[in-house]
PDB file of C-alpha atoms in Angstrom:
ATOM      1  CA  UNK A 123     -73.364 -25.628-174.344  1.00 45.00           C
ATOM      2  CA  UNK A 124     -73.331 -28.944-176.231  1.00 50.00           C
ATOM      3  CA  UNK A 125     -70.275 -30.649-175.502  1.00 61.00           C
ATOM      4  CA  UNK A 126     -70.388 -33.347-177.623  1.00 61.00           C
ATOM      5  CA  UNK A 127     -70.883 -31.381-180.180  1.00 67.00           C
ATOM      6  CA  UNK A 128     -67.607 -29.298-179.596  1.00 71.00           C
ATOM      7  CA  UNK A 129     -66.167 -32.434-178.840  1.00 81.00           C
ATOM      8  CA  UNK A 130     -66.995 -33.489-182.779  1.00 85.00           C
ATOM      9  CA  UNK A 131     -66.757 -30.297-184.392  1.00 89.00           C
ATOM     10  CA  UNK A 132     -63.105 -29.198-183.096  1.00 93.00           C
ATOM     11  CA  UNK A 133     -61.273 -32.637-185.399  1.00 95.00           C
ATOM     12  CA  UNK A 134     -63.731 -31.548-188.267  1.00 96.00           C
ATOM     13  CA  UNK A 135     -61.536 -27.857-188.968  1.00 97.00           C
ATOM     14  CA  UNK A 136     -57.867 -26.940-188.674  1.00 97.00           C
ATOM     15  CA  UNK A 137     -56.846 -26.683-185.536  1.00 96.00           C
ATOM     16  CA  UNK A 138     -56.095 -22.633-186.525  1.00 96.00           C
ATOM     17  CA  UNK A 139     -59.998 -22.384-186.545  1.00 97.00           C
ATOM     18  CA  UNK A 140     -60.437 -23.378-183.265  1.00 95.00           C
ATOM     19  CA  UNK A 141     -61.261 -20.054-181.760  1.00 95.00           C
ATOM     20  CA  UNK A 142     -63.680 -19.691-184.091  1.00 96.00           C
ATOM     21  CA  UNK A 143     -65.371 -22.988-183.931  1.00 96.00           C
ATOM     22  CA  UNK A 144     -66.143 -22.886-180.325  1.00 94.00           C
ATOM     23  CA  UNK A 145     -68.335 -20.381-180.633  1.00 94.00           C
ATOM     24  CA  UNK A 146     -70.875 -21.848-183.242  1.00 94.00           C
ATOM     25  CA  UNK A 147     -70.333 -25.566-181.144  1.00 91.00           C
ATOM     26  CA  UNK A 148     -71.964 -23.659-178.434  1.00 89.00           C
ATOM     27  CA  UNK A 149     -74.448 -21.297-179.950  1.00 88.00           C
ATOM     28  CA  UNK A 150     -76.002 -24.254-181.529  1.00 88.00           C
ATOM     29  CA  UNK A 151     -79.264 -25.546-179.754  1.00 88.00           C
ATOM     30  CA  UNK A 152     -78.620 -29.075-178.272  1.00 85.00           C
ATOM     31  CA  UNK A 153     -78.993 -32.850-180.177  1.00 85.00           C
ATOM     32  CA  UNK A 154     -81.663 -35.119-179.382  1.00 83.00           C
ATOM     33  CA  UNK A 155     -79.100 -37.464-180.501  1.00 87.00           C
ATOM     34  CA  UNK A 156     -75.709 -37.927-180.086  1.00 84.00           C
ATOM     35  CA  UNK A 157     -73.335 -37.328-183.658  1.00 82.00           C
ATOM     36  CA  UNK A 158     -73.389 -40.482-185.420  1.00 85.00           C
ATOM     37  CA  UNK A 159     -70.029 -41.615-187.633  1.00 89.00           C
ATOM     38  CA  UNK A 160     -67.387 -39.986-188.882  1.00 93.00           C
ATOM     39  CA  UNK A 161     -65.370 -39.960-191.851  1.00 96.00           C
ATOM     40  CA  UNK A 162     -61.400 -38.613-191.918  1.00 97.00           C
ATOM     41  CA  UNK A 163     -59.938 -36.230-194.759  1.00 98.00           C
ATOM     42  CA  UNK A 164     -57.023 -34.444-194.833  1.00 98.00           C
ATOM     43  CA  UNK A 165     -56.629 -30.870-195.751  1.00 97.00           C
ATOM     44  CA  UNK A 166     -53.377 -29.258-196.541  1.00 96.00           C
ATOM     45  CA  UNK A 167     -51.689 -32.072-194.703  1.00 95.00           C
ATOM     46  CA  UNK A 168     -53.742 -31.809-191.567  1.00 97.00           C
ATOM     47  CA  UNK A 169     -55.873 -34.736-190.847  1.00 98.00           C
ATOM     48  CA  UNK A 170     -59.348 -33.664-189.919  1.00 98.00           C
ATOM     49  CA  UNK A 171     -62.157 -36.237-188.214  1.00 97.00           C
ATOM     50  CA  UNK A 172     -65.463 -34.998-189.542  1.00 96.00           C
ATOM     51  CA  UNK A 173     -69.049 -36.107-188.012  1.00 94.00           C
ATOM     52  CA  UNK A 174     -70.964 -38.069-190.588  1.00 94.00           C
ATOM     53  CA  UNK A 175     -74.581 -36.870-189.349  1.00 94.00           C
ATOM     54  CA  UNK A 176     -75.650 -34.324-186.999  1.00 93.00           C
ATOM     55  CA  UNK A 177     -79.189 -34.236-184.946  1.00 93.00           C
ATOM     56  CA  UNK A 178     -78.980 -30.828-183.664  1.00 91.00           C
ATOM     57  CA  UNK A 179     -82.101 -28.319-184.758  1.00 93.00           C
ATOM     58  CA  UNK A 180     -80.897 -25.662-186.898  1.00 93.00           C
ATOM     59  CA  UNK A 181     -80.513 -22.575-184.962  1.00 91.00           C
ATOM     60  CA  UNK A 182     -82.850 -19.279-184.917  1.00 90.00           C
ATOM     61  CA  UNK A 183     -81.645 -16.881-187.770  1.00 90.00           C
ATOM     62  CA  UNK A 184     -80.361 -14.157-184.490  1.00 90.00           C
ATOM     63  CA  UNK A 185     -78.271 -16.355-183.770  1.00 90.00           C
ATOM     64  CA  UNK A 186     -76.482 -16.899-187.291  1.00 90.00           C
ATOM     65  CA  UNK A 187     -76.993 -13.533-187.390  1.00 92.00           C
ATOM     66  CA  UNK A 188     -74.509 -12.538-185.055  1.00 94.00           C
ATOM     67  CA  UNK A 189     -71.359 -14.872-186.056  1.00 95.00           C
ATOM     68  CA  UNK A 190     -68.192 -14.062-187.639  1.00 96.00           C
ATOM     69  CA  UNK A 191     -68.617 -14.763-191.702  1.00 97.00           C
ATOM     70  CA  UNK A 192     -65.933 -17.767-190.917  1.00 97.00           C
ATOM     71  CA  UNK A 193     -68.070 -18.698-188.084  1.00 97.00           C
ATOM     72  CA  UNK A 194     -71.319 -18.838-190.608  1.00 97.00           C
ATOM     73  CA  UNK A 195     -69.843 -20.682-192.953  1.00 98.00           C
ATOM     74  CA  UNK A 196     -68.483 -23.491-190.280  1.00 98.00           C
ATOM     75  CA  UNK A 197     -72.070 -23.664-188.926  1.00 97.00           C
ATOM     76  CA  UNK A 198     -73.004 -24.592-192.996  1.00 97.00           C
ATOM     77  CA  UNK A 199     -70.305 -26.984-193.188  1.00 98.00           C
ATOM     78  CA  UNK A 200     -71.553 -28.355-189.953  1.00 96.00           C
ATOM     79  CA  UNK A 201     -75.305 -28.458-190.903  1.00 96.00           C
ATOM     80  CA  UNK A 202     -74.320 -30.095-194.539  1.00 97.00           C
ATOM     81  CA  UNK A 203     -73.894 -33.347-192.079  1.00 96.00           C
ATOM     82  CA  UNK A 204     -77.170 -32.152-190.716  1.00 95.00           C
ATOM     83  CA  UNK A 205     -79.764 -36.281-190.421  1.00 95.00           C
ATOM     84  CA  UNK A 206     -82.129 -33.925-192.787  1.00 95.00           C
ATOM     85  CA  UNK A 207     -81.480 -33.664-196.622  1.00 94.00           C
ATOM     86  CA  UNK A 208     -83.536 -30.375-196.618  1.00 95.00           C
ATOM     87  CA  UNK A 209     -81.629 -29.066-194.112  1.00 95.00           C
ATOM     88  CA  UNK A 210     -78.354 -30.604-196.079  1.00 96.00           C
ATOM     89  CA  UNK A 211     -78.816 -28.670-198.938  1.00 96.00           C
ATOM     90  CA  UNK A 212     -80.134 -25.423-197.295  1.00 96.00           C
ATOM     91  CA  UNK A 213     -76.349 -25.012-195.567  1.00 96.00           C
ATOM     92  CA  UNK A 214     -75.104 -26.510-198.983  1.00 97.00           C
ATOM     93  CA  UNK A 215     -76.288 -23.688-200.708  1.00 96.00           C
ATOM     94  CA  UNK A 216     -74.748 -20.932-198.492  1.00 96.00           C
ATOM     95  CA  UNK A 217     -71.053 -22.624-198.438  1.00 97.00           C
ATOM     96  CA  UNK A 218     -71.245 -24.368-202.517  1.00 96.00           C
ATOM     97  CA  UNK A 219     -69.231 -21.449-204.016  1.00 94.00           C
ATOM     98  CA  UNK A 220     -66.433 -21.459-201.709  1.00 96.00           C
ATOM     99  CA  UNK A 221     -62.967 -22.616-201.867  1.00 96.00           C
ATOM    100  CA  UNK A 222     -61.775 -22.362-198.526  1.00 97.00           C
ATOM    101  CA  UNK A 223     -59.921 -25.680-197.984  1.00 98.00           C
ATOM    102  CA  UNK A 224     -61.759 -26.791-195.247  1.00 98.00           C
ATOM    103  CA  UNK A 225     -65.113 -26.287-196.855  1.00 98.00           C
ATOM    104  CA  UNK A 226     -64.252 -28.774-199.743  1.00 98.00           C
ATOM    105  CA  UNK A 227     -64.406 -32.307-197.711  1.00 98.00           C
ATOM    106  CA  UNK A 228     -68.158 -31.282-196.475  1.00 98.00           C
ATOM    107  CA  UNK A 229     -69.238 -30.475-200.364  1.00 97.00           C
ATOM    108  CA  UNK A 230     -67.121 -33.820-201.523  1.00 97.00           C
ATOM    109  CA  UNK A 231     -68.949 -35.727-199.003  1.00 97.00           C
ATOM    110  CA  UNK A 232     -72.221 -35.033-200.186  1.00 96.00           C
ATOM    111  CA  UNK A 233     -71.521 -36.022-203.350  1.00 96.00           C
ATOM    112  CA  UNK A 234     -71.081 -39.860-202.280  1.00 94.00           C
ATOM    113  CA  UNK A 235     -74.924 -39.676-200.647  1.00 92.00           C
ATOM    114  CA  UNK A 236     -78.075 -40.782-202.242  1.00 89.00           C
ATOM    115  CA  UNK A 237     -80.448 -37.714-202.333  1.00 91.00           C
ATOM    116  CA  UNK A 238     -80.174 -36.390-206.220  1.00 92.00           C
ATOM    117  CA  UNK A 239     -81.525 -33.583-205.849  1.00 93.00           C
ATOM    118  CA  UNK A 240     -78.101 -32.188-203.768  1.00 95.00           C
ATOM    119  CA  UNK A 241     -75.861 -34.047-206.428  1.00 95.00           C
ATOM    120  CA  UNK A 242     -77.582 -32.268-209.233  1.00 95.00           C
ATOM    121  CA  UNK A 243     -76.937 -28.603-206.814  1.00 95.00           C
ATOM    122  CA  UNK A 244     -73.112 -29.115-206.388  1.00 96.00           C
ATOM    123  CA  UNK A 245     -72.940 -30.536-210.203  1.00 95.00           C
ATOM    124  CA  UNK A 246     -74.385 -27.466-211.156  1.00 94.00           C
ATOM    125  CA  UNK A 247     -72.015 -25.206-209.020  1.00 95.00           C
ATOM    126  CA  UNK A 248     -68.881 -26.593-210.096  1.00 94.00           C
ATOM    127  CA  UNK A 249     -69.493 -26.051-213.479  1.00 91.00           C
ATOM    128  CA  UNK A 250     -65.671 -25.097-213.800  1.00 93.00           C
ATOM    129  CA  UNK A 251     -64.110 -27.606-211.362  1.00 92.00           C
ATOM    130  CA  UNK A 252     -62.767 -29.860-214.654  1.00 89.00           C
ATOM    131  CA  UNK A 253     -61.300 -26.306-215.629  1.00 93.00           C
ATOM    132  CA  UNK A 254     -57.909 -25.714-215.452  1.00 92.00           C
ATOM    133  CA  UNK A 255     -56.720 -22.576-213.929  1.00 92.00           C
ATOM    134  CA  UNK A 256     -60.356 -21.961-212.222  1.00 94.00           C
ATOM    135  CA  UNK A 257     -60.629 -21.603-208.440  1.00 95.00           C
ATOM    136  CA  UNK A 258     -62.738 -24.462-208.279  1.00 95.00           C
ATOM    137  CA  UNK A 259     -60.355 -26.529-210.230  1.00 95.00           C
ATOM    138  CA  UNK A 260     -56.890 -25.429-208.162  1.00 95.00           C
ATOM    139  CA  UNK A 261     -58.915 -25.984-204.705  1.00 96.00           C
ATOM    140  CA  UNK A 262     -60.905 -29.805-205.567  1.00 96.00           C
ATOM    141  CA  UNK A 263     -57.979 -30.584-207.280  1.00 95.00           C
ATOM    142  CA  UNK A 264     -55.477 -30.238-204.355  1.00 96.00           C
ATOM    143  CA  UNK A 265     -58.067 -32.288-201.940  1.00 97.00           C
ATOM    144  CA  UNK A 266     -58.405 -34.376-204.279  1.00 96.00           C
ATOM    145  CA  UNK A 267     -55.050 -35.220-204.783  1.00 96.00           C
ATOM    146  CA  UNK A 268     -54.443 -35.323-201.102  1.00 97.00           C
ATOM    147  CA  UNK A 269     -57.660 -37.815-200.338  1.00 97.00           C
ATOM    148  CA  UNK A 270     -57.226 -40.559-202.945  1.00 96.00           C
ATOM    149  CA  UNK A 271     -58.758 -43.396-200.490  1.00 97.00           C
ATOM    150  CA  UNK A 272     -61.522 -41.081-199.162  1.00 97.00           C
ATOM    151  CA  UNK A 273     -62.339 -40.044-203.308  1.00 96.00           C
ATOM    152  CA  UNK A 274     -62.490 -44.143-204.059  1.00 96.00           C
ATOM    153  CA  UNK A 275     -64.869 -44.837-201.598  1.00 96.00           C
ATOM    154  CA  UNK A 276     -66.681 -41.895-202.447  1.00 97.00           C
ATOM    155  CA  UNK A 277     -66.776 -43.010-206.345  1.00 95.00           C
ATOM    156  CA  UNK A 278     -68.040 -46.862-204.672  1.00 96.00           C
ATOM    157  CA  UNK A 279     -71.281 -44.816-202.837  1.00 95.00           C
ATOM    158  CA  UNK A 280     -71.853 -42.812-206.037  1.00 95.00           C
ATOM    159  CA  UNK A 281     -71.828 -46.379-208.027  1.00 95.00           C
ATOM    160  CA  UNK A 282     -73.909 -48.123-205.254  1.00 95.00           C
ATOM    161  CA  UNK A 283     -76.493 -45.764-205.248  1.00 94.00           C
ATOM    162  CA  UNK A 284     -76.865 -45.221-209.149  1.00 94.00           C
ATOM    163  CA  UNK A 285     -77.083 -48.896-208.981  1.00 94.00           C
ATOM    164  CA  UNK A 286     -79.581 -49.034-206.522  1.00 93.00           C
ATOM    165  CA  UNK A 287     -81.912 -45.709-207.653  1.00 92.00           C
ATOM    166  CA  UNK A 288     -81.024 -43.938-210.451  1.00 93.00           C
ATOM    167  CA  UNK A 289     -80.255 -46.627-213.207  1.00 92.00           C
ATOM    168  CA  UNK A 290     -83.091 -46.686-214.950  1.00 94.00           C
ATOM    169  CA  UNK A 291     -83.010 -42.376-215.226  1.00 93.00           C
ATOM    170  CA  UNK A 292     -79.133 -42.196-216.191  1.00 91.00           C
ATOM    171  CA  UNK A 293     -76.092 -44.295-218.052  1.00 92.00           C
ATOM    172  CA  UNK A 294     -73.901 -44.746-215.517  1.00 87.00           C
ATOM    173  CA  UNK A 295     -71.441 -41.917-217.524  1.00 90.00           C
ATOM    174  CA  UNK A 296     -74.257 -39.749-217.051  1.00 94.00           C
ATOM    175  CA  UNK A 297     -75.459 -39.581-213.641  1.00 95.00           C
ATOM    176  CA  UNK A 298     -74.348 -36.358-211.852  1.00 95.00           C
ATOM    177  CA  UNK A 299     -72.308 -37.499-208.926  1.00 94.00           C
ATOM    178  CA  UNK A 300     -70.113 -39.641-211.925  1.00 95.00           C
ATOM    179  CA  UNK A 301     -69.216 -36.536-213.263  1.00 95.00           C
ATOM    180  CA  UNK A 302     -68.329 -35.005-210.692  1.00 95.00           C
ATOM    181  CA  UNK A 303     -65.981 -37.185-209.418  1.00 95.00           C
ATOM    182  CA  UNK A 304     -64.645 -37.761-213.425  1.00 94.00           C
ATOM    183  CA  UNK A 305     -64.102 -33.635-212.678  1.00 94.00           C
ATOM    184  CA  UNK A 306     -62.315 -34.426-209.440  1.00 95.00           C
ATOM    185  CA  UNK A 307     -59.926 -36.946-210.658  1.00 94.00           C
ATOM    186  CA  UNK A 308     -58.943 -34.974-213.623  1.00 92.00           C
ATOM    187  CA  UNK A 309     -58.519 -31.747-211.350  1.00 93.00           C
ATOM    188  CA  UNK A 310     -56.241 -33.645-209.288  1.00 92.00           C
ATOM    189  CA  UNK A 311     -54.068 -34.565-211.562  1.00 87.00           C
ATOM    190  CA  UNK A 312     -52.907 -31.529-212.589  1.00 62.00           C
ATOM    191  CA  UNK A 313     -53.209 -29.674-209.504  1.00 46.00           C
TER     192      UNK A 313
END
């Protein structure tokens, strides 16, 4: 069992997934590395601690295999922090469609890092989230509305690193993880 792994992935869910977190901290095969960062959300007004990279291997398909489906999708959320960008966006994918709450700080998250390629996934996603009444909308909206601090600094990395890579490919206006978070902040303010 890897500890310090359970000891960073219990703050990063609601405490009522706790049972079910447990089990993927332990199935997962052990760090080289200890978790490095963090970065604080809240969801639903419970403040979560959430590990800003991971160095644990990814895990042999049996075991995925046999977890819960709310146990899967916390090992994705988990692996989305994952030192890797390939591995990054091959969790992304199997947890970008959902609005569970706790999902949405992981997808958020990623949207504030430099690697294009997994801005240009979740922009294509959440086609709808600027779309009132969508599920996308209600549940980016309320976080959101609920992380205002955590979507500024968010919108500064998004600036930095257009600034640094991606200004001679895109206006500013233009560049993916921009519109997303224009999508955010309008979803917000009428959720």
């Amino acid at each position: 069992m890897d500890t310090a792994l359970e000891t960073t992935a219990l703050p990063a869910f609601p405490a009522d997934l706790a049972t079910e977190v447990r089990p993927v901290a332990q199935a997962l095969p052990p760090a080289s590395l200890h978790p490095a960062g963090t970065f604080n959300v809240w969801v639903q007004g419970e403040h979560l601690t959430i590990p800003y990279r991971l160095y644990n291997p990814e895990p042999a398909d049996d075991v995925i295999s046999r977890l819960s489906p709310t146990q899967a999708k916390i090992l994705h959320c988990l692996y989305t922090r994952h030192h890797d960008g390939h591995v990054r966006q091959l969790h992304l994918n199997q947890i970008i469609d959902a609005t569970d709450p706790w999902i949405i700080p992981f997808v958020v998250q990623i949207i504030g890092e430099y690697v294009l390629e997994i801005v240009i996934t979740i922009k294509r996603a959440l086609t709808d989230v600027h779309q009132p009444g969508t599920a996308h909308h209600q549940a980016y909206g309320r976080f959101a509305a609920e992380n205002p601090d955590f979507l500024l600094l968010t919108s500064q990395r998004v600036a930095s690193y257009w600034d640094c890579y991606y200004r001679n490919r895109f206006p500013h206006r233009q560049y993916p993880g921009r519109i997303l978070l224009d999508s955010l902040k309008g979803a917000s303010q009428v959720s």
